[in-house]
Coordinates of C-alpha atoms in Angstrom, one line a residue:
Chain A
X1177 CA 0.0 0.0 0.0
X1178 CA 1.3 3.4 -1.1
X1179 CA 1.4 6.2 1.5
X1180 CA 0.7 9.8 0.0
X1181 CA 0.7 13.0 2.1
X1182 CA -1.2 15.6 1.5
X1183 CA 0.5 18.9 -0.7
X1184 CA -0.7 20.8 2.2
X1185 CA -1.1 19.8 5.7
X1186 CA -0.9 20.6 9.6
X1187 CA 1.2 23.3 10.6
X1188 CA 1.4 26.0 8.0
X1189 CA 4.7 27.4 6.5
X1190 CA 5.5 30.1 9.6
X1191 CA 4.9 27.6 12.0
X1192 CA 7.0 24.8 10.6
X1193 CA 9.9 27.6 10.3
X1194 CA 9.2 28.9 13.7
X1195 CA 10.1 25.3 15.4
X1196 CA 12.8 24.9 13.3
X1197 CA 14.0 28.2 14.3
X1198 CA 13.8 27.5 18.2
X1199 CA 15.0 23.6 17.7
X1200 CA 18.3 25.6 16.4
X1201 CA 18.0 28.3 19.2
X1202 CA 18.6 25.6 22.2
X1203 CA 18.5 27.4 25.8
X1204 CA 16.4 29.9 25.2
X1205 CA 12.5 31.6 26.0
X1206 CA 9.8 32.1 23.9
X1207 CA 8.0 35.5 24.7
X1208 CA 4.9 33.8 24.8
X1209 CA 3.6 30.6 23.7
X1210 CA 5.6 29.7 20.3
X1211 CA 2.4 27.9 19.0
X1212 CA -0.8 27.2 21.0
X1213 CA 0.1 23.6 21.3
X1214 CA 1.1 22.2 24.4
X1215 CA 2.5 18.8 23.6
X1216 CA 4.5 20.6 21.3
X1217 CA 6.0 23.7 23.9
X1218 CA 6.7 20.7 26.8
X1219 CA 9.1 19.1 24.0
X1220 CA 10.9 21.7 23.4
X1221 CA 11.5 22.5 26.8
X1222 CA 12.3 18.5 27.0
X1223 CA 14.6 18.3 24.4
X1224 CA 15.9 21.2 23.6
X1225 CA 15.3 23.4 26.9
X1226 CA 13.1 26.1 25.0
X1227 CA 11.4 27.6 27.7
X1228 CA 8.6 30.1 27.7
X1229 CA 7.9 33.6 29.8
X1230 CA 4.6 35.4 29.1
X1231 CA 5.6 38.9 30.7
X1232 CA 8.5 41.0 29.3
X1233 CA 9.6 41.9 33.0
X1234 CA 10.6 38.6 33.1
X1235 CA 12.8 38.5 30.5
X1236 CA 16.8 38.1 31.7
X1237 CA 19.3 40.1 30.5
X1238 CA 21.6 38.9 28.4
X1239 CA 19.0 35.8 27.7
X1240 CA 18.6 34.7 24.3
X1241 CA 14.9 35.3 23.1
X1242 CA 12.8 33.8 20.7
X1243 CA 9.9 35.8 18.7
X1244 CA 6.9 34.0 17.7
X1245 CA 5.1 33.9 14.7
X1246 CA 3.0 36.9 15.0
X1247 CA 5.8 38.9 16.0
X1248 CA 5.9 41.7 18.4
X1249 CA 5.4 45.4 19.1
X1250 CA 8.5 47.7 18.1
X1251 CA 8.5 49.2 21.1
X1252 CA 8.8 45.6 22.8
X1253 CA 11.9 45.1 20.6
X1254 CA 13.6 48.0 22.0
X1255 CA 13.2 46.7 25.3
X1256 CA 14.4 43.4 24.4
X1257 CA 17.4 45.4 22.6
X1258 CA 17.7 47.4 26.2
X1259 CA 18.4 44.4 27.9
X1260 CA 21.3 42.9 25.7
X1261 CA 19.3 40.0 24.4
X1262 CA 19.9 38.1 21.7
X1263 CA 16.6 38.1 19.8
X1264 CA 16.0 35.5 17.6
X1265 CA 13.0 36.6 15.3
X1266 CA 10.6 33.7 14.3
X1267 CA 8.4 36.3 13.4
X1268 CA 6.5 34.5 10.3
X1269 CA 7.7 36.1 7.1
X1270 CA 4.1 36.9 6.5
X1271 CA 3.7 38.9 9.4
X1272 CA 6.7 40.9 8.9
X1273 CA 5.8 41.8 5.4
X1274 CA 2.7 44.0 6.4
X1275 CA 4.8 45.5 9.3
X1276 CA 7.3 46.3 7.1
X1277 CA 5.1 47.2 4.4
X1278 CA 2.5 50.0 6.9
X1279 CA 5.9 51.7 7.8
X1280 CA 7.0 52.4 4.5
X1281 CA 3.3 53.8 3.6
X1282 CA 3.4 55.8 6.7
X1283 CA 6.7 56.9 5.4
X1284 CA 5.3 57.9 1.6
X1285 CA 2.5 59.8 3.2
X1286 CA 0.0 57.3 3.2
X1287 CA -3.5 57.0 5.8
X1288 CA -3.4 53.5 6.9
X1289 CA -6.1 50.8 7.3
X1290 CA -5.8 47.7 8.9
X1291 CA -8.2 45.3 8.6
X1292 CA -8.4 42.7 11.3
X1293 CA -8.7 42.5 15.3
X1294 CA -6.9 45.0 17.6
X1295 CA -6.9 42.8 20.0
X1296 CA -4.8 40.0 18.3
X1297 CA -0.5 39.8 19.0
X1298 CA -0.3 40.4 15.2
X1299 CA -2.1 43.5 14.7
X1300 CA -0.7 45.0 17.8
X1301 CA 2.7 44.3 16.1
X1302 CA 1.8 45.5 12.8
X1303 CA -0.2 48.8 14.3
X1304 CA 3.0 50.0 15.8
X1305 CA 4.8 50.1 12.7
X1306 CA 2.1 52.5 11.1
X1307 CA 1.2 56.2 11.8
X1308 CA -1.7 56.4 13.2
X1309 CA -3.6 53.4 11.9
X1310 CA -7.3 52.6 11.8
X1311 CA -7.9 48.6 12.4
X1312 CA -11.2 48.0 11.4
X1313 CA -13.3 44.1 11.0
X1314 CA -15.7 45.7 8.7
X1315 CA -17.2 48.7 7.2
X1316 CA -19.5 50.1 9.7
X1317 CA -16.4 50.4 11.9
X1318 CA -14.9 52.2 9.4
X1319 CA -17.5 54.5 8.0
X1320 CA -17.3 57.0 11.2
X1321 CA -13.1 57.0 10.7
X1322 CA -13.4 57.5 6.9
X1323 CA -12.8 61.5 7.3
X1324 CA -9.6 61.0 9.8
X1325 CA -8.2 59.5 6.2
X1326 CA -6.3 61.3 3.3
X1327 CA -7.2 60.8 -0.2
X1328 CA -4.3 58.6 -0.4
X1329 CA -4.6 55.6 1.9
X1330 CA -2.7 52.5 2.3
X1331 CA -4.1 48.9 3.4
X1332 CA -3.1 45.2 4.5
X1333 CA -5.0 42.8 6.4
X1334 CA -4.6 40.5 9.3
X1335 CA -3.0 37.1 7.3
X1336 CA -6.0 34.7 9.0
X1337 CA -8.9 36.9 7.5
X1338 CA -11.5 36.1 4.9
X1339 CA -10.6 37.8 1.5
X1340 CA -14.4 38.7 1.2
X1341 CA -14.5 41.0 4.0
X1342 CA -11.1 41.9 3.2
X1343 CA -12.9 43.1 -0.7
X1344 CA -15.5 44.9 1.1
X1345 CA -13.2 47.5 2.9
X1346 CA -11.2 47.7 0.0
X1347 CA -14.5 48.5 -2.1
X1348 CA -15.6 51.5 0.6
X1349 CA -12.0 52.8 0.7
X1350 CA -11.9 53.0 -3.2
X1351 CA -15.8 54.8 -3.4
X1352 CA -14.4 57.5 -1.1
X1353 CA -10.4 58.2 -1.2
X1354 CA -8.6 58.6 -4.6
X1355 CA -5.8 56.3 -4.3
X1356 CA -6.2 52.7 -2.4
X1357 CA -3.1 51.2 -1.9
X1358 CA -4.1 47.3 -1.7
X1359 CA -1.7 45.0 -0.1
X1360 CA -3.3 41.7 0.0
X1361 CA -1.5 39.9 3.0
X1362 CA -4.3 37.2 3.7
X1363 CA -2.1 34.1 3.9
X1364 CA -4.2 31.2 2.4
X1365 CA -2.7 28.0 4.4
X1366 CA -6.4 27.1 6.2
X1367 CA -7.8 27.4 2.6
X1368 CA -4.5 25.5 1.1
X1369 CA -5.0 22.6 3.8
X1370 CA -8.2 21.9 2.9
X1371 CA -8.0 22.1 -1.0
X1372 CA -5.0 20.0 -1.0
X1373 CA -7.2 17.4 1.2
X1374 CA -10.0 17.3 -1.2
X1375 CA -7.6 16.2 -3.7
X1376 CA -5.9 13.8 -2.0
X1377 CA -9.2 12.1 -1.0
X1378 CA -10.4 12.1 -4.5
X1379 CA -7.6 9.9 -5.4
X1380 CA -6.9 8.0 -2.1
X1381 CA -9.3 4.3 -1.2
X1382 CA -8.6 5.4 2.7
X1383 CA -7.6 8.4 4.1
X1384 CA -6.3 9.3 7.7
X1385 CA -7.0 13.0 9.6
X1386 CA -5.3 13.3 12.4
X1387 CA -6.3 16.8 14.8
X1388 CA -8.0 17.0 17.7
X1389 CA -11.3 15.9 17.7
X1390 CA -12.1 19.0 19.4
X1391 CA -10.4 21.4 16.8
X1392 CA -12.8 23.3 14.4
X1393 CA -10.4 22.9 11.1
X1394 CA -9.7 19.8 11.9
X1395 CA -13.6 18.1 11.8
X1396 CA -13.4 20.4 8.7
X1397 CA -10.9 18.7 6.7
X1398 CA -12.5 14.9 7.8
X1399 CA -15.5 16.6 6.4
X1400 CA -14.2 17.4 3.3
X1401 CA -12.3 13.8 3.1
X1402 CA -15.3 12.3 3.9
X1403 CA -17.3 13.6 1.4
X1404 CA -15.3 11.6 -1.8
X1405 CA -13.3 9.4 0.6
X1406 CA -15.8 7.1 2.4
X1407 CA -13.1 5.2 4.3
X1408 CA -11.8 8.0 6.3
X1409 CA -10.9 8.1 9.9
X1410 CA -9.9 11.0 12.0
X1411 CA -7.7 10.3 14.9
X1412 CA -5.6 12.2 17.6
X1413 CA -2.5 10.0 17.7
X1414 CA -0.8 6.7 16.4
X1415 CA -2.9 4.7 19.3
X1416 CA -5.7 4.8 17.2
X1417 CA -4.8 3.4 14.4
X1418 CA -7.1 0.0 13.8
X1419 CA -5.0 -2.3 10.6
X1420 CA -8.5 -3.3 9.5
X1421 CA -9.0 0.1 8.0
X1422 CA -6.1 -0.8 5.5
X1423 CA -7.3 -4.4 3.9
X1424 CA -7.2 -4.3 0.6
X1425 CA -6.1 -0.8 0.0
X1426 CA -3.7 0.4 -2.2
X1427 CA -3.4 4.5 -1.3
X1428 CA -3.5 5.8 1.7
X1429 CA -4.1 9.4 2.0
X1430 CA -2.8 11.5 5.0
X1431 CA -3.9 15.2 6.3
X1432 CA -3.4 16.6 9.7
X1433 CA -5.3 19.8 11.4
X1434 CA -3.4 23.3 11.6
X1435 CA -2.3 22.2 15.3
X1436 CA -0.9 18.8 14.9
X1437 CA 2.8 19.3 15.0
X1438 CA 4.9 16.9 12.3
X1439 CA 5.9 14.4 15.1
X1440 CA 2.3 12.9 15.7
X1441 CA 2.4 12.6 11.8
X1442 CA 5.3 11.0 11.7
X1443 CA 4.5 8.7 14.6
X1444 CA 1.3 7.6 12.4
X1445 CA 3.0 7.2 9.4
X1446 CA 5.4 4.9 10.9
X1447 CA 3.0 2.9 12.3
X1448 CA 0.9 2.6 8.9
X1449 CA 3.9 1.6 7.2
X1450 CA 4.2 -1.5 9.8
X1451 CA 1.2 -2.6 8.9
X1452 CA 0.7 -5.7 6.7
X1453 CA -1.9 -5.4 4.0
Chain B
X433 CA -43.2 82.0 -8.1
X434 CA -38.8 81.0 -7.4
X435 CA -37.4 79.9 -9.9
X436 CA -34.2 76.9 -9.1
X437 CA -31.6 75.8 -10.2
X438 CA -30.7 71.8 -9.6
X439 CA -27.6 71.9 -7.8
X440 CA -26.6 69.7 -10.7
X441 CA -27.4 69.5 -13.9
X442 CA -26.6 69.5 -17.9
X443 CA -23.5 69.8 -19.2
X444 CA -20.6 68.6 -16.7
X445 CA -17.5 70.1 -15.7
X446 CA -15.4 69.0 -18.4
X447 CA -17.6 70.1 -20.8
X448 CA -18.6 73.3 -19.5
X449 CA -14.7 74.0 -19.4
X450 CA -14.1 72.7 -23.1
X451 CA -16.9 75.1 -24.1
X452 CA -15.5 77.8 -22.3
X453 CA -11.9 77.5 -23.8
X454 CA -13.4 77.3 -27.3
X455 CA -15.3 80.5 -26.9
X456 CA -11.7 81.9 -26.0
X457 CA -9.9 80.3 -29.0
X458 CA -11.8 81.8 -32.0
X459 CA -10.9 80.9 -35.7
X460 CA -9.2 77.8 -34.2
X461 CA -10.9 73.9 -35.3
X462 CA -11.7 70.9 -32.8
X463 CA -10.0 67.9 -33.5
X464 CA -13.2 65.6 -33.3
X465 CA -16.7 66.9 -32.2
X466 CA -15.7 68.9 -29.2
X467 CA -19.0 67.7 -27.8
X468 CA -22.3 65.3 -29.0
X469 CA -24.5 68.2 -29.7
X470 CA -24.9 69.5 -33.3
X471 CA -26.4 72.9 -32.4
X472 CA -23.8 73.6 -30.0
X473 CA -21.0 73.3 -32.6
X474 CA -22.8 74.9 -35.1
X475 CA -23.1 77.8 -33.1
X476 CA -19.5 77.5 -31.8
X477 CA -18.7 77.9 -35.6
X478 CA -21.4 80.8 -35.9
X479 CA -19.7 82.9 -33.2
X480 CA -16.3 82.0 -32.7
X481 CA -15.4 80.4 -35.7
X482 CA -14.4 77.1 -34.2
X483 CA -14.4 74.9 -37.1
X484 CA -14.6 71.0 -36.8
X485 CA -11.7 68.5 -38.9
X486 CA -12.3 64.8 -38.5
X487 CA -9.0 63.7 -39.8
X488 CA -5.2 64.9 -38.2
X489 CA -4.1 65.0 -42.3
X490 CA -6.9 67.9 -42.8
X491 CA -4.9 70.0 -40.4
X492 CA -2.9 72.8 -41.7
X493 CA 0.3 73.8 -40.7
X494 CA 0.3 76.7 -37.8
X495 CA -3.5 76.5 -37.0
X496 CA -5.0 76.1 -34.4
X497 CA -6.1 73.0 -32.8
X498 CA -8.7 72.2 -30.0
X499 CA -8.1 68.8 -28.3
X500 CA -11.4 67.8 -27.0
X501 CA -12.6 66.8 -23.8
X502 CA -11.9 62.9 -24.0
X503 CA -8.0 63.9 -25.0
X504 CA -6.1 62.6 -28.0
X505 CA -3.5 60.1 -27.7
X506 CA 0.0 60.9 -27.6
X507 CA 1.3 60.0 -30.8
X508 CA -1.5 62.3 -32.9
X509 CA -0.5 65.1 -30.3
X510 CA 2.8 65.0 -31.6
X511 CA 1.9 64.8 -35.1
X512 CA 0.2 68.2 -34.0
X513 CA 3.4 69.5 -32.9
X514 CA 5.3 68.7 -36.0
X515 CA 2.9 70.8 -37.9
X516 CA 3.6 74.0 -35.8
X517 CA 0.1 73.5 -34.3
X518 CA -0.8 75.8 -31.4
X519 CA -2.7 72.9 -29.3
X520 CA -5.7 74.3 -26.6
X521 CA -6.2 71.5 -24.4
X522 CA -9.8 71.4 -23.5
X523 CA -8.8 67.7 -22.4
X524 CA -11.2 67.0 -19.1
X525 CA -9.1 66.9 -16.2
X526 CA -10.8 64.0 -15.0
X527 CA -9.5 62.7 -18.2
X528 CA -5.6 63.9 -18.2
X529 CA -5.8 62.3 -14.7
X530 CA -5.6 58.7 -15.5
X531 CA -3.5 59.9 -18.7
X532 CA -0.7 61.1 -15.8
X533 CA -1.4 57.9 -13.6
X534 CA -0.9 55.6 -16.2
X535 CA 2.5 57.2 -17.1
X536 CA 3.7 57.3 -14.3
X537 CA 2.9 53.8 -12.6
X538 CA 4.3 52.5 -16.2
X539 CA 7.5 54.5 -15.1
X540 CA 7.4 53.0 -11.8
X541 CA 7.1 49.5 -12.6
X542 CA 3.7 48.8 -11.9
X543 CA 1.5 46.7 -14.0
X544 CA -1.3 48.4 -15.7
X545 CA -4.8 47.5 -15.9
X546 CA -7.7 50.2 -16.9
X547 CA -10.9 49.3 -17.0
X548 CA -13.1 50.6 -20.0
X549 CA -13.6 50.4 -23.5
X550 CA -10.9 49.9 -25.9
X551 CA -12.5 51.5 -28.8
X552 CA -13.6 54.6 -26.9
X553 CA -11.5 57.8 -27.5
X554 CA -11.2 59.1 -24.4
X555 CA -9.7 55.1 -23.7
X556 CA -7.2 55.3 -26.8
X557 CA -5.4 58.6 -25.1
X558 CA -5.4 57.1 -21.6
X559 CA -3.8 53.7 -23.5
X560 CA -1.1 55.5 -25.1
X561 CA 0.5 56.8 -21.9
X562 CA 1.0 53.7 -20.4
X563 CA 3.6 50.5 -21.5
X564 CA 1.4 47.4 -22.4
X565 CA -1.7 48.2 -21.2
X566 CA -4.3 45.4 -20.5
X567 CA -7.3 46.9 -21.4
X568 CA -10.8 45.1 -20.1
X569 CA -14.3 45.6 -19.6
X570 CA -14.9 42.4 -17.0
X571 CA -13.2 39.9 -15.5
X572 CA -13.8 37.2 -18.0
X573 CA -11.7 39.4 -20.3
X574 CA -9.2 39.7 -17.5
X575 CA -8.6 36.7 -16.3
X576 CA -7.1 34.9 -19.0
X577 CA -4.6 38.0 -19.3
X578 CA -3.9 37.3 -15.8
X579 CA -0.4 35.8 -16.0
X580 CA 0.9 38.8 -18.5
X581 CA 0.6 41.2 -15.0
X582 CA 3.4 41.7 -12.7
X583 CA 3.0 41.3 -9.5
X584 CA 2.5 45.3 -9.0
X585 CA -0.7 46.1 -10.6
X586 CA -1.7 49.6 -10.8
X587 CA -5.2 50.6 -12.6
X588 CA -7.4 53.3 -13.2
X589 CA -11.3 53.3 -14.9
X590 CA -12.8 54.8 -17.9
X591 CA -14.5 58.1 -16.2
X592 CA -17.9 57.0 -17.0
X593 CA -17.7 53.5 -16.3
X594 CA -20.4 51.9 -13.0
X595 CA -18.5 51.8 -9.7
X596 CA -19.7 48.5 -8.6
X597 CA -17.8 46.6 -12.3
X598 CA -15.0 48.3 -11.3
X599 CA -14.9 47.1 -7.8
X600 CA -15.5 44.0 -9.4
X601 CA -12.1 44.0 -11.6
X602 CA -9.8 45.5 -8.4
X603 CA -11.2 42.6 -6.1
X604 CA -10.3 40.2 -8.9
X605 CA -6.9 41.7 -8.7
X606 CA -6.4 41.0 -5.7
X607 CA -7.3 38.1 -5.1
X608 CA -4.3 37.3 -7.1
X609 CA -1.6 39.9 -6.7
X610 CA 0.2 40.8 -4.0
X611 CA 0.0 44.9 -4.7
X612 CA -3.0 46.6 -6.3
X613 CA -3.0 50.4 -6.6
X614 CA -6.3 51.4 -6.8
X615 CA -7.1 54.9 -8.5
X616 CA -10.6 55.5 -8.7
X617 CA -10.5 57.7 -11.7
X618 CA -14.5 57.4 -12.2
X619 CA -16.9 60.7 -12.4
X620 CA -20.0 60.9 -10.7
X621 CA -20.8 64.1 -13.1
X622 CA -24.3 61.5 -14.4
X623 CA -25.2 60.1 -11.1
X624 CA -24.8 63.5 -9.2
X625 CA -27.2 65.2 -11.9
X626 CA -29.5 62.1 -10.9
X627 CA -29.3 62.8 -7.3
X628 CA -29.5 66.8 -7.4
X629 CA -32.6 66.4 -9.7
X630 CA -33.8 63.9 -7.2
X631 CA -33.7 66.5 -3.7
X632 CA -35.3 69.6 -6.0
X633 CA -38.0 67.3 -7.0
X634 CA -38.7 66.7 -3.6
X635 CA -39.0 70.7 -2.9
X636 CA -40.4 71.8 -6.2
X637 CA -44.5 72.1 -7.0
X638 CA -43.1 72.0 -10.5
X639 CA -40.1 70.4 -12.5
X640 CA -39.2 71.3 -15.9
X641 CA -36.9 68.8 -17.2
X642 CA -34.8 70.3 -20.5
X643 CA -33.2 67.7 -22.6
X644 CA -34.2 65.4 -25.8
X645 CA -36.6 63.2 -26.0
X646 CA -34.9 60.7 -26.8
X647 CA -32.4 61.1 -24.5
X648 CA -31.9 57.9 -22.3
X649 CA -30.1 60.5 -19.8
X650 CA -33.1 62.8 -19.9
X651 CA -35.0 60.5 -19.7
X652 CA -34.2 59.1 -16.4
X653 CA -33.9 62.7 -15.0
X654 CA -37.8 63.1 -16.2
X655 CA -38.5 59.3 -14.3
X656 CA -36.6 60.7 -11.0
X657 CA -38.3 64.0 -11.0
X658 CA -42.1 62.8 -11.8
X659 CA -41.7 60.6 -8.8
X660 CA -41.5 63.0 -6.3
X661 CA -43.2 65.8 -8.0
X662 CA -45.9 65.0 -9.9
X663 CA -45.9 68.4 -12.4
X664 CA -43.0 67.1 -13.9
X665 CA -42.6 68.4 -17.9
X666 CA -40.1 67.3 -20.1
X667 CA -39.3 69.3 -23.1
X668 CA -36.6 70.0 -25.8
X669 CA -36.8 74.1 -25.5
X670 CA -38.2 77.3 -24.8
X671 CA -41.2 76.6 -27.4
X672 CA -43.0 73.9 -25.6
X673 CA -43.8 75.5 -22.7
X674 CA -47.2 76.5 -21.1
X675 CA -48.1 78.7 -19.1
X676 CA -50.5 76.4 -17.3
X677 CA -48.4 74.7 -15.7
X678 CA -47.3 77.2 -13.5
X679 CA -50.3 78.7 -12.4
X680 CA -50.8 79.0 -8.5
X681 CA -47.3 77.1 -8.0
X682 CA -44.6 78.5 -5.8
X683 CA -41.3 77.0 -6.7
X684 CA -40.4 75.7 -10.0
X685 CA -37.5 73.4 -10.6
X686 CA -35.5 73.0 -13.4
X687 CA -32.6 70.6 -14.7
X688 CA -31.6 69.2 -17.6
X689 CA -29.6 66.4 -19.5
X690 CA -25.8 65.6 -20.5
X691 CA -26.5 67.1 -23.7
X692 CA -27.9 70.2 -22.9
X693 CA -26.3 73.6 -23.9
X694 CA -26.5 76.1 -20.9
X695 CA -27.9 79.0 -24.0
X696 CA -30.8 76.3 -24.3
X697 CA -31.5 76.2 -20.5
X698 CA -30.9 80.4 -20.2
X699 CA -34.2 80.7 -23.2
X700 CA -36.2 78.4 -20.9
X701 CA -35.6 80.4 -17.4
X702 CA -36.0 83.7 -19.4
X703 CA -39.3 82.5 -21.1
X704 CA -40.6 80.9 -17.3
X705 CA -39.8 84.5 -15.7
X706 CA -42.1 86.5 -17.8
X707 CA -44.9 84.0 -17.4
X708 CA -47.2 85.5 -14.5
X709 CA -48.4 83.3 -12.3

């Protein structure tokens, strides 16, 4: 029986690097959690003593420090700097390009509009590389703000947004302003995940999810498996694994969910391959 | 009885301002019909002596040449040059506006995409100031030009285009490139005749809409008005009115269509005035 992993699975591209990044950065802290898996943070604490502090106070000087994914504020940088750490940025390169991309706007001249959550590590991080930036989720939050604008205005978007509502600001900005600077910074890996699972299952006679039975994109992708795969099985981990699923099967397709770190794949895989068929 | 004025209404800016430039640059021609209205340039000819050539071989060396309001590309206005031509520009600046965009984003790198219609004059000009244009009215004719574009795309509209297809063609862009600069080059000058015409209507106890008949602009104006006021009278010029129709009333309204020339309008509000009511 062949074994075929999907084009797209589990972790996206930022979070691969990220724990690459800290697996070469050994004794060292995270300034907060690398990725919100906690199987994942206790072995690299295990194994290659990455650990993790939540408040900046905490931070030693002369530490070494690891930036996660969605990066941090600038201003948290120069205190990082302050302290004579050595910063290792695992800032995901998609994250850094709409930071980098609102301070050189802000630079030109440019009003600019973020669209996504205030409230998220990401947008904080971008929103202090911008001027005086309006972060709106929608239209009626921006409609009030629209005045504060020039007639030249500048825009990205948080990378997990829905290009849709992304179009829709970008449609109000364009009826009122005369230049709309459109950076499209949505990062597609949800959307890649699951496109590269419905492919997968076309082809495959049983495929294997493995997520948490409890995670939202994961039931999504054994959903979308399910639908032209009707031998598929979601599991959390290798224990699960049942050789009856495999009789008589020739390709055996394999997804994971957004938190299911390569390891658990690997683990699966491994044990698949052991099985006689 | 008061006699208004829609805020908006006939003629817009750009012509209004091409009219005004020929009846400053007598014994001079238009290059092209300086605007769709027969008795205007007939009596641009009768009083000025603004003459009319069709062809850029019928002009004579050291005359003088209108370029009307939809501008002329660059190649013919340097044929003009080369004949010792003394050019007016009566180009609409809403018009020379995406002709400078176009330029200058070709300069700059960008991409470019304008939305309109290739065969249109005022489309031709814009054309020939940028390098390889991609010139579409939707996105079926877009997309399989898709892989031609840089990743930069910078685009502009035909000034009379709808709002909502352009959106259509910058969301499509998008979607699929990383930068999109947006210039909304479109003119309300239609739609805010529409909407002045609607808020007198609303005031008014009668409307006197002044355009032809046949008129698919007029037309609507006349549909907007009669729906809020319902002595609503559409008519051509000074000799259809009737006195009638403004007996006992207390505010008249008056607009008129795209192709209306001011002297028209003037005859009507002269012949209303003496009308005693």
């Amino acid at each position: 029986m062949e074994i075929k992993l999907a084009q797209n699975y589990g972790f996206c591209f930022g979070v691969k690097r990220a724990i690459k990044i800290a697996e070469e950065s050994p004794d060292s802290v995270t300034f907060g959690p690398l990725i919100h898996n906690k199987n994942e943070i206790e072995r690299l604490k295990k194994n290659f003593n990455v650990g993790l502090v939540e408040d900046i106070d905490e931070v030693e000087e002369n530490s070494k420090v690891i930036v996660r994914t969605h990066g941090i504020p600038k201003d948290k940088l120069q205190i990082l700097k302050e302290k004579n750490v050595e910063v290792v940025n695992a800032t995901c390169p998609f994250v850094t390009k709409p930071q980098e991309i609102v301070e050189k706007m802000s630079e030109e001249g440019y009003s600019i509009v973020i669209f996504g959550d205030r409230n998220h590590p990401e947008i904080k991080g971008v929103m202090s590389y911008a001027k005086d930036p309006i972060v709106v989720l929608d239209v009626a939050e921006l409609e009030p703000q629209l005045s504060k604008l020039k007639e030249k205005v500048a825009t990205v978007a948080q990378t997990t947004r829905k290009f849709e509502e992304y179009a829709k600001i970008v449609n109000f900005l364009m009826q009122h302003k005369k230049e709309v600077r459109v950076f499209n910074t949505i990062c597609n890996a949800t959307f890649e995940n699951q496109s590269a699972a419905r492919e997968l299952s076309k082809e495959a006679d049983v495929m294997i999810v493995i997520g948490g039975k409890n995670s939202s994109n994961t039931k999504q992708l054994f959903r979308i498996c399910k639908e032209n795969c009707p031998d598929s099985y979601l599991i959390e981990n290798k224990e699960e694994i049942q050789p009856l699923w495999f009789e008589g099967k020739k390709l055996c397709g394999i997804t994971a969910g957004a938190s299911t770190p390569n390891w658990i794949i690997e683990e699966v895989i491994e044990k698949i391959k052991k099985i006689k068929v």
